[in-house]
Coordinates of C-alpha atoms in Angstrom, one line a residue:
Chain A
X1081 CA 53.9 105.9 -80.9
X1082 CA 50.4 106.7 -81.2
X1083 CA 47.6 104.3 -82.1
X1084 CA 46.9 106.0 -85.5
X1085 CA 50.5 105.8 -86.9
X1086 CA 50.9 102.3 -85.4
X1087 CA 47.8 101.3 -87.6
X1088 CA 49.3 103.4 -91.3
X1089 CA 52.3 101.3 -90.3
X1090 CA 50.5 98.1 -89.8
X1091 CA 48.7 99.1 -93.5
X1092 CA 51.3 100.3 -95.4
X1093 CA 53.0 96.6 -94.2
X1094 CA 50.4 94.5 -94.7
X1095 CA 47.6 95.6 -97.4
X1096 CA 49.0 98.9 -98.8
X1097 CA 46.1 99.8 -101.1
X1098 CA 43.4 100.0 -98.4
X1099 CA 45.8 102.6 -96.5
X1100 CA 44.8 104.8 -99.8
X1101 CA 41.5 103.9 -99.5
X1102 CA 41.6 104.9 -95.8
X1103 CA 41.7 108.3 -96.7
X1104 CA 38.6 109.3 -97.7
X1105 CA 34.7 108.7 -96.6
X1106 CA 33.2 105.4 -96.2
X1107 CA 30.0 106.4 -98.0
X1108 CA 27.7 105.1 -95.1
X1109 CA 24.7 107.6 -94.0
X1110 CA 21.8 107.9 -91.7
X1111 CA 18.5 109.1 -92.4
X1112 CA 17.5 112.6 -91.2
X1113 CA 17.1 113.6 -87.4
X1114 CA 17.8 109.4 -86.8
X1115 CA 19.9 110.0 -83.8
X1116 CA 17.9 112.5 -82.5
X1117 CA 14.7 109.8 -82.3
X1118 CA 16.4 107.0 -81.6
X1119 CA 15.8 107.1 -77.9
X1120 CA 12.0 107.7 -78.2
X1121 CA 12.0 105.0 -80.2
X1122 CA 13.8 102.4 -78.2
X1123 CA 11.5 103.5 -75.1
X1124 CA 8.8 102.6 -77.7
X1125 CA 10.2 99.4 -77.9
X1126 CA 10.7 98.9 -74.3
X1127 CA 6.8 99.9 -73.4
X1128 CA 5.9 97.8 -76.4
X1129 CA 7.2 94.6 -75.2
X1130 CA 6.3 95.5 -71.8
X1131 CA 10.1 95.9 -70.2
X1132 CA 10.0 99.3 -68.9
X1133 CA 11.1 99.6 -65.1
X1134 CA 8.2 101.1 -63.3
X1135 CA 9.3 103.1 -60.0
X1136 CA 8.5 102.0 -57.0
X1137 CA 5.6 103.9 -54.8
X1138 CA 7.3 105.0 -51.7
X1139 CA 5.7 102.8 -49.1
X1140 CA 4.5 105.2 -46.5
X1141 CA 2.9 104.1 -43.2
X1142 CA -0.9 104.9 -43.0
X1143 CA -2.0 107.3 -40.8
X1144 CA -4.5 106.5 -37.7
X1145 CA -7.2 107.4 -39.7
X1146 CA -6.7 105.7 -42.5
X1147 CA -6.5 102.6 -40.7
X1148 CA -9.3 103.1 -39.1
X1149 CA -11.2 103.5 -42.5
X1150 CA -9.3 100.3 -43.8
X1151 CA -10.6 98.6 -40.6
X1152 CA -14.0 99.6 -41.2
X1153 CA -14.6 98.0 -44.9
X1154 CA -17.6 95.7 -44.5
X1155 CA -15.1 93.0 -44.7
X1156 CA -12.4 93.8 -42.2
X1157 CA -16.0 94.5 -39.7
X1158 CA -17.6 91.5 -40.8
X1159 CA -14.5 89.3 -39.8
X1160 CA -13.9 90.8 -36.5
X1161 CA -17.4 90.5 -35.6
X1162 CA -17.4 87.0 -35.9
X1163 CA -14.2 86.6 -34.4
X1164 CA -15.8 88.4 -31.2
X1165 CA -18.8 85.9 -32.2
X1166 CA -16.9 82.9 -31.7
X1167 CA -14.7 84.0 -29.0
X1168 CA -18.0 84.9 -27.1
X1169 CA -19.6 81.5 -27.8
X1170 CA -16.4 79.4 -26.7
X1171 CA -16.1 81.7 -23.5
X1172 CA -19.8 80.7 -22.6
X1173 CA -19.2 76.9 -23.4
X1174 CA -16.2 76.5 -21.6
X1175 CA -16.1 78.9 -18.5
X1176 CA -16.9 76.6 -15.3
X1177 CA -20.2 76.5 -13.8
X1178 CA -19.6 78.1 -10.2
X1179 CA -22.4 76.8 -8.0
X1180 CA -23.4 77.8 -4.4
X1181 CA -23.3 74.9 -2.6
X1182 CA -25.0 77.0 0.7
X1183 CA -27.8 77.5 -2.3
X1184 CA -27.8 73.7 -3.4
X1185 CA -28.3 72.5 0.3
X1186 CA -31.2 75.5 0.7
X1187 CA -32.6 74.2 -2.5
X1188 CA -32.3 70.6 -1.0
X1189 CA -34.4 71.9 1.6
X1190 CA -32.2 70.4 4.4
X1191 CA -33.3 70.8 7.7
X1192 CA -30.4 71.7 10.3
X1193 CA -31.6 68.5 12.6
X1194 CA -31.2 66.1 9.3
X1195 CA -27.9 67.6 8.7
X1196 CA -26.9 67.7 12.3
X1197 CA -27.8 63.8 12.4
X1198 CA -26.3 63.0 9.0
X1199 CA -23.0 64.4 10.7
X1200 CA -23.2 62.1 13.5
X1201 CA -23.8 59.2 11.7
X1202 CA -20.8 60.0 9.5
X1203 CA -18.4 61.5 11.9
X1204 CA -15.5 59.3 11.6
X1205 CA -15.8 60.0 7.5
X1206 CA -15.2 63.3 8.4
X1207 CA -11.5 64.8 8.5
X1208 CA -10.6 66.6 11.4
X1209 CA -8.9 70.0 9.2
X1210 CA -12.5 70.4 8.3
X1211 CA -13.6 70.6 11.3
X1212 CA -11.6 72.6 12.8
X1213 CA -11.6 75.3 10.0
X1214 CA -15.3 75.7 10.9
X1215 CA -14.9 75.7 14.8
X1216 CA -15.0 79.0 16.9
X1217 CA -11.3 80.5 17.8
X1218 CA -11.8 80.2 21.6
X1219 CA -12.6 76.5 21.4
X1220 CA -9.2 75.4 19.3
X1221 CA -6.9 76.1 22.6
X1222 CA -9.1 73.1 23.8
X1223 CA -8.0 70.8 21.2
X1224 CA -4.6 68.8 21.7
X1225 CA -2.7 69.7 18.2
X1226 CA 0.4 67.8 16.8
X1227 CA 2.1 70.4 15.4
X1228 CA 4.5 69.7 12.9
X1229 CA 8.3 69.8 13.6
X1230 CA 10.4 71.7 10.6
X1231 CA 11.6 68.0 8.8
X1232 CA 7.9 66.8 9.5
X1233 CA 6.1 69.7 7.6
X1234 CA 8.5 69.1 4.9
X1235 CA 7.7 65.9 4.2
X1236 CA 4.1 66.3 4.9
X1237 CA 2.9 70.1 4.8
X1238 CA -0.6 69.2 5.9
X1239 CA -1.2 69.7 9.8
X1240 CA -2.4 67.4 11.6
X1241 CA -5.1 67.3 14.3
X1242 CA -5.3 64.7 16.6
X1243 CA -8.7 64.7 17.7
X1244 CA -10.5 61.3 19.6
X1245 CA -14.5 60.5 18.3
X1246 CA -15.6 61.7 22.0
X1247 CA -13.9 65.4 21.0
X1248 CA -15.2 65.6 17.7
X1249 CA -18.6 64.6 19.9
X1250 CA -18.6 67.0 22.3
X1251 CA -17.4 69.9 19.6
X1252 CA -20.3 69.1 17.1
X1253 CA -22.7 69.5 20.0
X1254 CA -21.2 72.9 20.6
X1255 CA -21.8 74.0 16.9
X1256 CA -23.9 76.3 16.1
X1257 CA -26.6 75.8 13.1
X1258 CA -24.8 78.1 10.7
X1259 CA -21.1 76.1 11.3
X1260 CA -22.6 73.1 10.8
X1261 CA -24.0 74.2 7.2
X1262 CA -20.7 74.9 6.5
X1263 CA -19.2 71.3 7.6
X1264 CA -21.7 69.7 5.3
X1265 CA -20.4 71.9 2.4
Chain B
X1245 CA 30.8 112.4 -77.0
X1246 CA 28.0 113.4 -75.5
X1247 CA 28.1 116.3 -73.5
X1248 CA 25.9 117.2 -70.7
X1249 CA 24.4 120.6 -69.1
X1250 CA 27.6 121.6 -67.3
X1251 CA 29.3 121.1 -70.6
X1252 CA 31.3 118.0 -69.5
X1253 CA 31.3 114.5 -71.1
X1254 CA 29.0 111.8 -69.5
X1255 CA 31.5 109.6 -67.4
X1256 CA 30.5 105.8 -67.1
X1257 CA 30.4 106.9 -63.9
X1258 CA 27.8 109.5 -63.8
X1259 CA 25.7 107.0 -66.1
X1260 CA 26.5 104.1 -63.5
X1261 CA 25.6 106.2 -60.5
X1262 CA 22.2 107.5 -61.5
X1263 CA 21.4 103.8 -63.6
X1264 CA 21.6 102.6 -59.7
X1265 CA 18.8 104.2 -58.1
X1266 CA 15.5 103.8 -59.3
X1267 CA 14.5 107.6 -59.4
X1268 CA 17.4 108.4 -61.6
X1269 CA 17.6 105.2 -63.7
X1270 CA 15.2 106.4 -66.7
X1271 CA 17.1 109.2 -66.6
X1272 CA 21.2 107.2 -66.6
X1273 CA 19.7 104.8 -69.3
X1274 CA 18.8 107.8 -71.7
X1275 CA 22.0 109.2 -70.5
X1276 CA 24.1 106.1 -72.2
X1277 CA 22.2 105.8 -75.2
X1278 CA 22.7 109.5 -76.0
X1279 CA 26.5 109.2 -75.0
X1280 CA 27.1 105.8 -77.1
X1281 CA 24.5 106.2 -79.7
X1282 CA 26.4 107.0 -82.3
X1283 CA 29.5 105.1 -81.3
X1284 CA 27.5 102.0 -81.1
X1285 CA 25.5 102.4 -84.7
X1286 CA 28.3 102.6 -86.4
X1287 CA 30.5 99.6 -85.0
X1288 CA 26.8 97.9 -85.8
X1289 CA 26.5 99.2 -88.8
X1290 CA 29.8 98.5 -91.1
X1291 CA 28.8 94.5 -89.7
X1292 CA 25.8 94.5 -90.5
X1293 CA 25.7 97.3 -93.6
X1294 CA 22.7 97.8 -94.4
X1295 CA 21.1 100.9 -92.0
X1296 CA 17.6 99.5 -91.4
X1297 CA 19.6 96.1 -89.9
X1298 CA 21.4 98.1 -88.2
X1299 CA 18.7 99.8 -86.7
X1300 CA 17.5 96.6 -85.7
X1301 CA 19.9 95.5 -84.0
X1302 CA 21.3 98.3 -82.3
X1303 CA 17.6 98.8 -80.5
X1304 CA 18.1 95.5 -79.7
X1305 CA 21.4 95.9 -78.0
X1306 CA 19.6 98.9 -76.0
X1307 CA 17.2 96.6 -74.8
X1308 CA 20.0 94.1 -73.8
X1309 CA 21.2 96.6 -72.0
X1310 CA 18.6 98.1 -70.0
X1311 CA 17.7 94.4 -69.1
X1312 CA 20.9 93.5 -67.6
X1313 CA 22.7 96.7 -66.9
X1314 CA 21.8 96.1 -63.0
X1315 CA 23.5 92.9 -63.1
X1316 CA 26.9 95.0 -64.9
X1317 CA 29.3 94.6 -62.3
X1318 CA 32.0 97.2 -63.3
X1319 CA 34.9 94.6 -63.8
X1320 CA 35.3 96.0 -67.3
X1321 CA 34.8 99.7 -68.4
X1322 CA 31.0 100.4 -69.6
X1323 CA 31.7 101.1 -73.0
X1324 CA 33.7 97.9 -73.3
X1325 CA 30.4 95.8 -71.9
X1326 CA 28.4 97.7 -74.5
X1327 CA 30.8 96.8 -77.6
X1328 CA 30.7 93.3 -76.3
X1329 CA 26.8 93.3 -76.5
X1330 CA 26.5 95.2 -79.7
X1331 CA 29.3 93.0 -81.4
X1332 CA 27.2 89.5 -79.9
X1333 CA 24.0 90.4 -81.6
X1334 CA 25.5 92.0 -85.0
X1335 CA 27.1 88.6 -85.2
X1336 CA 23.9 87.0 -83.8
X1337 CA 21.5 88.8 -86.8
X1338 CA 24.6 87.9 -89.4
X1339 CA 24.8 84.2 -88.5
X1340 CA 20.3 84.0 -88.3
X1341 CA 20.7 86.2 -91.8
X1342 CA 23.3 83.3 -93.2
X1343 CA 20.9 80.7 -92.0
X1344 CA 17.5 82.3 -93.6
X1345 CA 19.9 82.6 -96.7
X1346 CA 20.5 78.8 -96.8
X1347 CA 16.7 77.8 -96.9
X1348 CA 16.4 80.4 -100.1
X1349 CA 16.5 79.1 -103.4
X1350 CA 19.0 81.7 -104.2
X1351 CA 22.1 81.6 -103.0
X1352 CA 23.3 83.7 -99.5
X1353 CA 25.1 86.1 -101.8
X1354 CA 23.0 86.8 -103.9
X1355 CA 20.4 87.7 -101.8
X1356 CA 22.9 89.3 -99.6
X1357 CA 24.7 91.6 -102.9
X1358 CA 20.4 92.5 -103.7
X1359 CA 20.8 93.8 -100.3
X1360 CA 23.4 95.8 -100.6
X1361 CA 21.9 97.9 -103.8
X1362 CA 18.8 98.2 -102.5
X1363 CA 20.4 100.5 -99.5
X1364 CA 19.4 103.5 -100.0
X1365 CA 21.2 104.9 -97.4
X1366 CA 24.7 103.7 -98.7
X1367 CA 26.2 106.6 -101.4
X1368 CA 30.0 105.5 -101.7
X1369 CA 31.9 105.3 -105.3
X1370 CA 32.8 102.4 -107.0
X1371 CA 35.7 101.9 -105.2
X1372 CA 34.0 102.3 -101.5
X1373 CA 31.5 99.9 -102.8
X1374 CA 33.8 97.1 -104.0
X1375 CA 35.5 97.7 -100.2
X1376 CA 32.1 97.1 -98.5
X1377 CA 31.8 93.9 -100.9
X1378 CA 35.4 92.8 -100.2
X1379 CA 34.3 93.0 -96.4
X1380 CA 30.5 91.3 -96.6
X1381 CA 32.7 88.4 -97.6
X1382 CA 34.6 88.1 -94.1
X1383 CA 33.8 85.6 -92.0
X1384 CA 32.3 87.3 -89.3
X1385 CA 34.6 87.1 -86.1
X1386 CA 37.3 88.5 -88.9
X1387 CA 35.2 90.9 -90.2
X1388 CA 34.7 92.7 -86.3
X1389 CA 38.5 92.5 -85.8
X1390 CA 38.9 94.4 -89.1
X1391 CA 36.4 96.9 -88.6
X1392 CA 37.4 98.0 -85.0
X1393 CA 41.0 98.3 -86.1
X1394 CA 40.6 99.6 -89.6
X1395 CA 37.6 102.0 -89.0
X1396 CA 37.6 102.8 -85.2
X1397 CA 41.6 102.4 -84.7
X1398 CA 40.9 100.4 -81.0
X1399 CA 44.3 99.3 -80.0
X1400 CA 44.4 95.6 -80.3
X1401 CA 44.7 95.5 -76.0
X1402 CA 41.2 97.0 -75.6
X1403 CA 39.6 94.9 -78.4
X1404 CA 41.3 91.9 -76.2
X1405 CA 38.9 92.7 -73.6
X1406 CA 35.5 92.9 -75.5
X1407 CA 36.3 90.1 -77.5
X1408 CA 37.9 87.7 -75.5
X1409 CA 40.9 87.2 -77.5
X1410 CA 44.2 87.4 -77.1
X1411 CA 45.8 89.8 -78.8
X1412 CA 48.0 87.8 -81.1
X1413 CA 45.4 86.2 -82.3
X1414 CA 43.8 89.3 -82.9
X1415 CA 46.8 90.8 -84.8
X1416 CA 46.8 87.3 -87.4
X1417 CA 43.0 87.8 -88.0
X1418 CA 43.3 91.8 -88.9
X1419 CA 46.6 90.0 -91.1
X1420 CA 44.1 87.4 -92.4
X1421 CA 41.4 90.1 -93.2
X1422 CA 43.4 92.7 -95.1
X1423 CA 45.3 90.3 -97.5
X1424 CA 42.1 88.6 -98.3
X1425 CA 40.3 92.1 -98.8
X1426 CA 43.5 92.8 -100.9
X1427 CA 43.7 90.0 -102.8
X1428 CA 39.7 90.9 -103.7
X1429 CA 40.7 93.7 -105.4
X1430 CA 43.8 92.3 -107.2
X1431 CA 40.9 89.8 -108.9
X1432 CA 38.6 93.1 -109.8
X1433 CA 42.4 94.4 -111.3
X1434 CA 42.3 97.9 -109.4
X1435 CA 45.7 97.1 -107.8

């Protein structure tokens, strides 16, 4: 049964008179055109109390040069310059102050005599690896070495040089000047 | 219903799917009010009566709507959510209209019948009149079940759904409504 006749039923059961009644016009109206401006109007509303959905910009990636532009504002190129300021400044107060030590004994003025002398009054401070580092190639065959066996090095990876105070003698006498600059450094 | 370029009615659908992206949702949100403008004003108005409240409040329910539309999460049909909204603030306005009434030194009806004559946009007979009066006097939850059954004809199943009510209960409160609208009448001897 459809809806409508279920409803005349339901009146003609219940309240009889208003199924007359039913019959004609309500007597409601609208003003003129009122439908036609009622969606300007409730966009008015919406703007007016400030609920309109804006669309969102489509977020596009800048191009090289306008990067480059965004990076050149006085204040983008004012912060990078003192970054490079400060990383400059931190670079010169921290980097490590390499020294010659053949200049320092030069500027020390250090005869070869005084430092040949100094040596020899020192030699049994000195450590034989040094000296050997500095001595001539064809003079090391001379010089009884302990080399290291395999377990040895392991445990102690330095070699080590046996060398008695009359060798270390005889092989600072056969220096030159320039190897025993070297030993002093 | 609203019909649309290719000479079709605007499915919820079509409004739903362009209401989702934000390119086409200026354009889905006038969509819906040109489909349910009319549908909507009148539920509002035979509540509320008097055009220029009506007015009110259906803009309101618009902007209800194109607030929380987004959030609409298609468990119930579109129009349904929409009489749900519409019926919420018509009985919202009625109930801040009763209370306004109550501070007055007049009484709510009498300020309330003044109302009535002073719409210019109501030209029913006598007997039209008296049935708008008989209804003013519903309480307001009675006075929707009456309206969407006696004026729109919704099956009592679908007004289930926007009111949240089961439909016996519905079926004693349209009962309820027309013997007391009856019973008006019988006092103003027309039956």
């Amino acid at each position: 049964m459809k809806n409508e006749d279920r409803l005349h039923d339901e009146l003609n059961e219940q309240a009889p008179f208003l199924n007359t009644l039913k019959q004609g016009q309500d007597g409601y109206q609208v003003p003129a055109n009122y439908f036609d401006n009622l969606e300007a109007e409730v966009f008015r509303q919406l703007d007016a109390i400030g609920a309109t959905r804006k669309p969102r910009p489509a977020t596009a990636r800048p191009s090289f040069w306008q990067f480059m532009q965004q990076l050149w504002q006085p204040r983008v190129a004012l912060a990078f310059a003192g970054l490079i300021t400060i990383a400059l400044a931190a670079w010169w107060y921290f980097a490590p102050s390499q020294t010659d030590a053949s200049a320092d004994l030069m500027a020390a003025q250090i005869s070869v005599d005084d430092a040949e002398a100094y040596l020899m009054d020192n030699l049994m401070e000195l450590e034989p690896e040094h000296i050997a580092m500095v001595l001539p190639e064809e003079s090391l065959p001379a010089i009884t070495l302990d080399l290291p066996s395999p377990q040895k090095e392991k445990n102690n990876p330095a070699i080590e040089l046996q060398l008695s105070p009359d060798d270390l003698e005889n092989l600072l006498q056969d220096m030159t000047d320039e190897e025993l600059k070297d030993l002093m450094l | 219903m609203q019909v649309t370029a290719s000479n079709k009615p605007a499915s919820d659908d079509h409004i739903l799917k362009l209401l989702r992206s934000d390119k086409t949702f200026e354009r889905g949100f006038r969509l819906l009010i040109s489909t349910y403008k009319e549908r909507l004003y009148w539920h509002i108005r035979r509540m509320v009566m008097v055009h220029e409240d009506a007015d009110d409040v259906l803009q309101n329910t618009f902007i209800k709507v194109y607030r929380g539309v987004l959030q609409f999460e298609g468990k119930s049909k579109l129009y349904t959510w929409l009489y749900r909204i519409a019926t919420n603030e018509s009985i919202t306005f009625l109930q801040s209209r009763a209370r306004r009434g109550s501070n007055s030194i007049d009484s709510n009806d009498e300020i309330w019948a003044s109302r009535l004559k002073a719409d210019s946009w109501f030209d029913g007979d006598a007997l039209q009149q008296q049935l708008r009066d008989a209804i003013a006097q519903l309480p307001e939850k009675q006075r929707v079940v009456f309206n969407l059954r006696y004026y729109e004809e919704m099956p009592y199943e679908e007004m289930s759904t926007i009111l949240e009510t089961s439909v016996g209960a519905l079926k004693a409160s349209f009962h309820h409504a027309a013997k007391k609208i009856e019973h008006f009448f019988r006092e103003a001897d027309h039956l």
